[in-house]
Coordinates of C-alpha atoms in Angstrom, one line a residue:
M1 CA 16.2 -73.7 -18.9
D2 CA 15.5 -71.1 -16.0
S3 CA 12.5 -69.7 -17.6
H4 CA 11.0 -73.3 -18.0
R5 CA 11.6 -74.0 -14.2
I6 CA 10.2 -70.8 -13.3
L7 CA 6.9 -71.6 -15.2
N8 CA 6.7 -75.0 -13.6
L9 CA 7.2 -73.5 -10.0
L10 CA 4.6 -70.9 -10.9
L11 CA 1.9 -73.4 -12.1
T12 CA 3.0 -75.7 -9.0
S13 CA 2.4 -72.6 -6.6
I14 CA -1.0 -71.9 -8.3
V15 CA -2.1 -75.5 -7.4
L16 CA -0.5 -75.2 -4.0
L17 CA -2.2 -71.8 -3.2
G18 CA -5.6 -73.5 -4.2
V19 CA -4.9 -76.2 -1.7
D20 CA -3.9 -73.6 1.1
Y21 CA -7.4 -71.7 0.2
Y22 CA -9.3 -74.8 0.6
V23 CA -7.6 -75.6 3.7
Y24 CA -8.1 -72.1 4.8
Q25 CA -11.8 -72.7 5.2
A26 CA -11.2 -75.2 7.8
F27 CA -9.3 -72.7 9.8
K28 CA -12.0 -70.0 9.1
S29 CA -14.8 -72.4 10.3
S30 CA -12.9 -73.7 13.4
T31 CA -12.0 -70.1 14.7
S32 CA -15.7 -68.8 14.2
K33 CA -16.4 -68.7 17.9
L34 CA -13.0 -66.8 19.0
S35 CA -12.9 -63.0 19.4
P36 CA -12.7 -61.1 16.0
K37 CA -9.0 -59.8 17.0
T38 CA -7.7 -63.2 17.8
R39 CA -9.4 -64.9 14.7
T40 CA -8.0 -62.2 12.4
R41 CA -4.3 -62.7 13.8
I42 CA -4.8 -66.5 13.2
L43 CA -6.1 -66.1 9.6
Y44 CA -3.6 -63.5 8.7
G45 CA -0.7 -65.7 10.2
Y46 CA -1.9 -68.7 8.2
W47 CA -1.6 -66.7 4.8
I48 CA 1.7 -65.1 6.0
L49 CA 3.0 -68.7 6.8
M50 CA 2.0 -70.1 3.5
G51 CA 3.6 -66.9 1.5
L52 CA 6.8 -67.5 3.3
T53 CA 6.9 -71.2 2.6
L54 CA 6.4 -70.8 -1.1
L55 CA 9.0 -67.8 -1.1
S56 CA 11.4 -69.9 0.6
V57 CA 11.1 -72.8 -2.1
F58 CA 11.8 -70.4 -4.8
I59 CA 14.9 -69.2 -2.7
G60 CA 16.1 -72.8 -2.1
V61 CA 15.6 -73.6 -6.0
F62 CA 17.4 -70.4 -7.6
L63 CA 19.9 -69.1 -5.1
S64 CA 23.0 -70.5 -3.8
I65 CA 22.4 -71.3 -0.1
G66 CA 23.9 -73.9 2.3
R67 CA 22.9 -77.4 2.2
T68 CA 21.5 -77.4 5.4
V69 CA 19.2 -74.4 5.0
R70 CA 18.0 -75.9 1.7
T71 CA 17.2 -79.3 3.5
I72 CA 15.3 -77.3 6.2
I73 CA 13.2 -75.3 3.5
F74 CA 12.2 -78.4 1.7
V75 CA 11.6 -80.5 4.7
W76 CA 9.2 -77.8 6.1
F77 CA 7.5 -77.7 2.6
F78 CA 7.1 -81.5 2.7
I79 CA 5.6 -81.4 6.2
N80 CA 3.3 -78.6 5.7
Y81 CA 1.7 -80.0 2.5
F82 CA 1.8 -83.7 3.4
T83 CA -0.3 -83.1 6.7
K84 CA -2.8 -81.2 4.7
L85 CA -3.5 -84.2 2.6
F86 CA -5.1 -85.5 5.8
I87 CA -7.4 -82.5 6.1
I88 CA -8.7 -82.5 2.5
P89 CA -10.9 -85.6 2.6
F90 CA -12.7 -84.4 5.9
L91 CA -13.4 -80.9 3.7
L92 CA -14.6 -83.0 0.6
V93 CA -16.8 -85.2 2.7
D94 CA -18.4 -82.0 4.4
D95 CA -18.7 -80.2 1.1
I96 CA -20.4 -83.3 -0.6
R97 CA -22.8 -83.5 2.4
R98 CA -23.5 -79.8 2.2
G99 CA -24.4 -80.2 -1.2
Y100 CA -26.7 -82.9 -0.7
V101 CA -28.4 -81.1 2.1
L102 CA -28.8 -77.9 -0.1
V103 CA -30.2 -79.9 -3.1
K104 CA -32.6 -81.7 -0.6
A105 CA -33.8 -78.5 0.9
K106 CA -34.3 -76.9 -2.4
I107 CA -36.5 -79.8 -3.7
S108 CA -38.4 -79.8 -0.2
R109 CA -39.2 -76.1 -0.6
R110 CA -40.5 -76.5 -4.2
K111 CA -42.7 -79.5 -3.1
L112 CA -44.1 -77.2 -0.3
A113 CA -44.6 -74.2 -2.4
T114 CA -47.0 -76.0 -4.6
S115 CA -48.8 -77.5 -1.7
T116 CA -51.3 -75.9 0.7
I117 CA -48.9 -76.7 3.7
P118 CA -47.5 -73.5 5.0
I119 CA -43.8 -73.1 4.6
P120 CA -42.0 -73.6 7.9
E121 CA -39.6 -70.7 9.1
K122 CA -35.9 -71.4 9.1
T123 CA -34.5 -72.8 12.2
T124 CA -31.2 -73.7 13.3
S125 CA -30.2 -77.1 11.9
S126 CA -27.8 -79.7 13.0
S127 CA -25.9 -79.3 9.8
I128 CA -23.7 -76.7 11.1
T129 CA -22.7 -79.0 14.1
R130 CA -21.9 -81.8 11.6
S131 CA -19.9 -79.5 9.5
D132 CA -18.0 -78.2 12.6
F133 CA -17.4 -81.9 13.7
L134 CA -15.9 -83.0 10.4
I135 CA -13.7 -80.1 9.9
K136 CA -12.3 -80.1 13.6
T137 CA -11.8 -84.0 13.3
G138 CA -9.7 -83.2 10.0
L139 CA -7.7 -80.8 11.8
V140 CA -7.0 -83.0 14.5
V141 CA -6.2 -86.0 12.2
A142 CA -3.8 -83.9 10.5
A143 CA -2.1 -82.7 13.7
I144 CA -1.0 -86.1 14.4
P145 CA 1.5 -86.6 11.4
F146 CA 2.5 -82.9 11.7
A147 CA 3.5 -83.5 15.4
A148 CA 5.2 -86.9 14.7
L149 CA 7.3 -85.7 11.7
N150 CA 8.4 -82.8 13.8
I151 CA 9.3 -85.1 16.8
G152 CA 11.0 -87.4 14.3
I153 CA 13.5 -84.5 13.4
V154 CA 14.0 -83.4 17.1
S155 CA 14.4 -86.6 18.9
G156 CA 14.6 -89.5 16.5
V157 CA 17.2 -88.6 13.9
Y158 CA 20.2 -89.2 16.2
D159 CA 18.8 -91.5 18.5
Y160 CA 21.3 -94.3 18.0
K161 CA 20.2 -98.0 18.9
V162 CA 22.7 -100.6 19.6
K163 CA 21.1 -104.0 18.4
R164 CA 22.9 -107.2 19.6
K165 CA 22.2 -110.3 17.5
K166 CA 23.6 -113.8 17.5
L167 CA 24.9 -114.9 14.2
I168 CA 24.8 -118.6 14.0
L169 CA 27.4 -120.1 11.4
P170 CA 27.5 -123.9 11.5
N171 CA 30.7 -124.0 9.7
L172 CA 32.4 -121.3 11.8
P173 CA 36.2 -122.3 12.7
K174 CA 36.7 -122.6 16.5
G175 CA 38.9 -119.7 16.5
F176 CA 36.1 -117.2 15.6
E177 CA 33.6 -118.6 18.2
G178 CA 32.3 -115.6 20.3
M179 CA 33.8 -113.0 18.3
R180 CA 31.9 -109.7 17.9
L181 CA 31.2 -108.2 14.7
G182 CA 29.9 -104.7 14.2
Q183 CA 27.9 -103.3 11.3
I184 CA 26.8 -99.6 10.4
S185 CA 25.4 -98.6 7.1
D186 CA 24.1 -95.6 5.2
V187 CA 26.1 -92.8 6.9
H188 CA 24.9 -90.0 4.3
S189 CA 27.4 -87.5 5.7
G190 CA 25.9 -84.8 3.5
S191 CA 22.7 -84.7 5.7
F192 CA 24.3 -84.4 9.2
Y193 CA 23.8 -81.1 11.0
N194 CA 24.9 -82.1 14.5
K195 CA 28.6 -83.3 14.9
R196 CA 28.5 -83.9 18.6
A197 CA 25.5 -86.4 18.0
V198 CA 27.5 -88.2 15.2
I199 CA 30.4 -88.6 17.7
G200 CA 28.0 -89.9 20.2
G201 CA 27.0 -92.7 17.9
I202 CA 30.6 -93.7 17.0
D203 CA 31.4 -93.6 20.7
L204 CA 28.5 -96.4 21.4
L205 CA 29.9 -98.5 18.5
N206 CA 33.5 -98.4 20.1
A207 CA 32.1 -99.2 23.5
E208 CA 31.2 -102.5 22.2
K209 CA 34.5 -103.4 21.4
P210 CA 34.0 -105.3 18.2
D211 CA 36.7 -107.5 16.8
M212 CA 35.6 -106.6 13.2
V213 CA 33.4 -104.0 11.6
F214 CA 31.4 -103.8 8.5
F215 CA 30.4 -100.6 6.7
T216 CA 27.8 -101.4 4.1
G217 CA 27.6 -98.5 1.7
D218 CA 26.4 -94.8 1.1
L219 CA 29.2 -93.0 3.0
V220 CA 28.0 -89.7 1.1
N221 CA 24.9 -88.2 -0.5
D222 CA 26.4 -87.2 -3.7
E223 CA 30.0 -85.6 -3.2
S224 CA 33.2 -86.9 -1.6
S225 CA 33.7 -83.3 -0.1
E226 CA 30.8 -84.0 2.3
M227 CA 33.1 -86.2 4.3
N228 CA 35.6 -83.2 5.0
E229 CA 34.0 -82.4 8.5
Y230 CA 33.4 -85.9 9.4
M231 CA 36.5 -87.8 8.5
G232 CA 38.0 -87.2 12.1
I233 CA 35.1 -88.9 13.7
F234 CA 34.6 -92.0 11.6
D235 CA 38.5 -92.6 11.4
K236 CA 37.8 -93.4 15.3
I237 CA 36.3 -96.6 14.3
K238 CA 38.8 -99.3 15.2
A239 CA 38.7 -103.3 15.5
P240 CA 41.6 -105.6 15.9
L241 CA 40.6 -107.6 12.9
G242 CA 40.0 -104.7 10.6
V243 CA 37.1 -102.2 9.2
Y244 CA 35.9 -103.4 5.9
S245 CA 33.7 -101.3 3.6
V246 CA 32.0 -101.2 0.3
L247 CA 30.3 -98.7 -1.8
G248 CA 26.6 -97.7 -2.1
N249 CA 24.5 -96.3 -5.1
H250 CA 25.0 -92.7 -3.5
D251 CA 28.7 -93.0 -3.5
Y252 CA 29.1 -93.0 -7.3
G253 CA 27.9 -89.3 -7.8
D254 CA 25.0 -90.4 -10.1
Y255 CA 22.5 -88.0 -8.3
T256 CA 24.1 -84.7 -9.1
Q257 CA 25.2 -82.6 -12.1
W258 CA 29.0 -82.6 -12.8
P259 CA 31.0 -80.2 -15.1
S260 CA 32.5 -82.9 -16.7
V261 CA 32.9 -86.7 -16.9
A262 CA 36.4 -86.3 -15.5
A263 CA 35.1 -84.4 -12.2
K264 CA 32.7 -87.2 -11.6
K265 CA 35.6 -89.8 -11.9
Q266 CA 37.6 -87.8 -9.8
N267 CA 35.0 -87.5 -7.1
L268 CA 34.9 -91.4 -6.8
T269 CA 38.7 -91.4 -6.7
D270 CA 38.5 -89.1 -3.9
L271 CA 35.9 -91.1 -2.0
K272 CA 38.2 -94.1 -2.3
R273 CA 41.1 -92.3 -0.7
I274 CA 38.8 -91.1 2.2
H275 CA 38.0 -94.9 3.0
K276 CA 41.7 -95.5 2.9
N277 CA 42.7 -92.7 5.1
M278 CA 40.1 -93.5 7.7
G279 CA 41.7 -96.8 7.9
W280 CA 38.9 -98.6 6.3
D281 CA 39.6 -101.5 3.7
L282 CA 37.4 -100.8 0.7
L283 CA 36.4 -104.0 -1.0
M284 CA 35.9 -103.4 -4.7
N285 CA 34.6 -106.8 -5.9
E286 CA 37.5 -108.4 -3.9
N287 CA 37.8 -110.3 -0.8
R288 CA 40.2 -110.6 2.6
I289 CA 41.0 -113.7 4.3
I290 CA 41.0 -113.2 8.0
R291 CA 43.0 -115.6 10.0
V292 CA 43.0 -116.2 13.7
G293 CA 45.5 -118.7 14.8
N294 CA 45.1 -121.6 12.4
D295 CA 41.5 -120.6 11.4
D296 CA 40.2 -118.3 8.7
L297 CA 37.0 -116.9 7.1
A298 CA 36.4 -114.8 4.0
V299 CA 35.2 -111.4 4.0
V300 CA 33.8 -110.6 0.5
G301 CA 33.0 -107.4 -0.9
I302 CA 31.3 -106.1 -4.0
E303 CA 30.2 -102.7 -5.6
N304 CA 26.8 -101.8 -5.6
W305 CA 24.4 -104.2 -7.2
G306 CA 20.7 -103.4 -7.1
A307 CA 18.0 -105.7 -8.6
M308 CA 15.8 -102.5 -9.5
A309 CA 16.6 -101.0 -13.0
R310 CA 17.3 -97.4 -11.5
F311 CA 20.2 -98.7 -9.3
P312 CA 23.6 -99.4 -10.7
K313 CA 25.0 -102.9 -11.1
H314 CA 28.8 -102.5 -10.7
G315 CA 29.2 -105.4 -8.4
R316 CA 31.0 -108.7 -9.8
M317 CA 30.6 -111.6 -7.6
D318 CA 32.4 -113.8 -9.9
L319 CA 35.7 -111.5 -9.3
A320 CA 34.9 -110.9 -5.7
I321 CA 34.9 -114.8 -4.7
K322 CA 38.1 -115.7 -6.4
G323 CA 40.3 -117.3 -3.9
T324 CA 37.8 -117.9 -1.3
E325 CA 37.0 -121.6 -2.4
D326 CA 38.8 -123.0 0.8
A327 CA 37.4 -120.7 3.2
P328 CA 34.9 -122.6 5.6
V329 CA 32.7 -119.4 5.9
K330 CA 32.2 -116.5 3.7
L331 CA 30.5 -113.3 4.9
L332 CA 29.4 -110.8 2.1
L333 CA 29.1 -107.2 2.3
S334 CA 26.6 -105.9 -0.6
H335 CA 25.0 -102.6 -0.1
D336 CA 21.5 -103.5 -1.7
P337 CA 19.5 -106.4 0.0
S338 CA 17.8 -107.0 -3.4
H339 CA 21.0 -108.5 -4.4
W340 CA 20.5 -111.5 -2.2
R341 CA 17.4 -112.8 -3.6
A342 CA 18.2 -111.8 -7.4
E343 CA 21.7 -113.2 -7.4
V344 CA 23.4 -114.4 -4.3
L345 CA 20.6 -117.2 -3.4
P346 CA 20.3 -118.8 -7.0
K347 CA 24.0 -118.5 -7.9
Y348 CA 26.3 -118.4 -4.8
P349 CA 25.0 -121.0 -2.3
D350 CA 28.4 -120.9 -0.4
I351 CA 27.8 -117.3 0.9
D352 CA 26.9 -118.0 4.4
A353 CA 25.9 -114.6 5.5
M354 CA 25.3 -111.2 3.6
F355 CA 25.1 -107.9 5.2
S356 CA 23.3 -104.9 3.7
G357 CA 21.8 -101.5 4.2
H358 CA 20.2 -99.1 1.6
T359 CA 16.4 -99.2 2.7
H360 CA 16.8 -97.0 5.9
G361 CA 13.6 -98.8 6.9
M362 CA 12.2 -95.8 5.0
Q363 CA 13.0 -94.0 8.4
F364 CA 9.3 -94.6 9.3
G365 CA 7.7 -97.5 10.6
V366 CA 7.2 -99.8 13.6
Q367 CA 9.7 -102.2 15.3
F368 CA 8.3 -103.9 18.3
G369 CA 10.0 -107.1 19.3
D370 CA 9.7 -109.5 16.5
F371 CA 7.1 -107.5 14.8
Q372 CA 8.2 -104.8 12.4
W373 CA 6.2 -102.7 9.6
S374 CA 7.2 -100.1 7.4
P375 CA 5.8 -99.0 3.8
V376 CA 9.2 -99.8 2.4
Q377 CA 8.4 -103.3 2.6
Y378 CA 6.0 -103.2 -0.3
V379 CA 9.0 -102.4 -2.4
Y380 CA 11.8 -104.5 -0.7
K381 CA 10.9 -108.0 0.5
E382 CA 14.1 -107.9 2.8
W383 CA 14.2 -104.4 4.5
A384 CA 15.4 -104.8 8.1
G385 CA 16.7 -107.4 10.3
F386 CA 17.3 -111.1 9.7
Y387 CA 16.1 -113.0 6.8
R388 CA 17.1 -116.8 6.1
E389 CA 16.8 -119.1 3.4
K390 CA 18.0 -122.8 4.0
Q391 CA 21.6 -122.3 5.2
Q392 CA 22.0 -118.7 3.9
Q393 CA 21.4 -115.7 5.9
L394 CA 21.0 -111.9 5.2
Y395 CA 21.0 -109.1 7.6
V396 CA 19.7 -105.4 6.5
N397 CA 20.7 -102.7 8.7
V398 CA 18.4 -99.5 8.6
G399 CA 21.3 -97.0 8.6
Y400 CA 23.3 -94.8 10.8
G401 CA 22.4 -91.7 9.0
F402 CA 19.3 -90.3 6.9
L403 CA 18.3 -88.8 3.7
G404 CA 15.7 -86.3 2.5
Y405 CA 13.6 -86.2 5.6
P406 CA 15.9 -85.3 8.5
G407 CA 14.2 -87.5 11.1
R408 CA 13.2 -90.9 12.1
I409 CA 9.8 -92.0 13.4
G410 CA 9.8 -95.7 14.8
I411 CA 12.9 -96.6 12.7
Y412 CA 15.8 -95.5 14.5
P413 CA 19.4 -95.2 13.6
E414 CA 21.1 -98.6 14.1
I415 CA 24.5 -99.9 15.2
T416 CA 24.4 -103.7 15.1
I417 CA 26.5 -106.0 16.9
F418 CA 26.6 -109.7 16.1
E419 CA 28.1 -112.4 18.3
L420 CA 29.4 -115.2 16.1
S421 CA 28.5 -118.8 17.0
R422 CA 28.4 -122.1 15.7
G423 CA 25.1 -122.8 17.2

């Protein structure tokens, strides 16, 4: 197995070195006017950096290193080669142009050689200027995503935004009018590396003094042990009417290898215990009737249910809504927003509002007033904010934490505060 992995990595490395050599030509050309000493340092530095990048990937794959270090290695690898994709088109255009000019020049010289017209001496042409322009433009264009991805790591990943929304529920009992409901989602505690920043986000949530809090899944990346350092932070979330939570697709431990089926099962048991120890009421295809005076509403929570085949369908709405028939308002916690259109809308018209997460807004995009865009919208029809169909509503929170890329660009970590209203 290891020999197969080594072979794959070696072949991948050869391809990547080819990419590096191709991009190297851009650096070589763009530094031609520098002093020989400075130019040599830059070009040697380029290859030293590329060699260390590939070496670090081998280390990350085959050696036992910390999760944070491994994340840093693979994120740098991604940023490095992703930004090179923006240079390559310019180099290709320049090579095609050069080839065309070369062929055209050879044809012209042959024609001149067979004619009585003297062959002109070589002069400096504008082709060098065009090449220089294309190459430098490619480097500038590549620098934009390179800078953005790094800025997203430094300043975006813990830049928590409190979003205040009005949730209109026509059948809302009078006793709940004006109450404040908080939502966070997708903590992914295994990705965190700055405890102080995480605490700052929880302080923001508590400062809003919500009457009730929802957590809509993905507490961890893979293993319950990821919460060991963060239980003492998230257990500070308090609300008079309770903190209610559900599981997300990452909470089942499906994305890592376990020594046995029993170990995977124990991990889920441990994660459920963590919810309980933090004072969170984990809803596993069940509901709670929340009573204020003589009024009540139902909070319904299901296990993960995703419309896409690669995500688990553990949710059982038929079980979760039992006993809620008389509740004038039903609020559903379901991690994956695709559940809303696939099952909730066609089968459960009495669900007034559903709260989800899962998409992270891809951690990249634009949100400006009512306008929002992210590549994730080409995968999920509902991916961030409010959605409505007739009398039913969905809200998708873009997440508190992060996964994979340890940054956010334009789509910032979210704490949502809803004010409940009848209109």
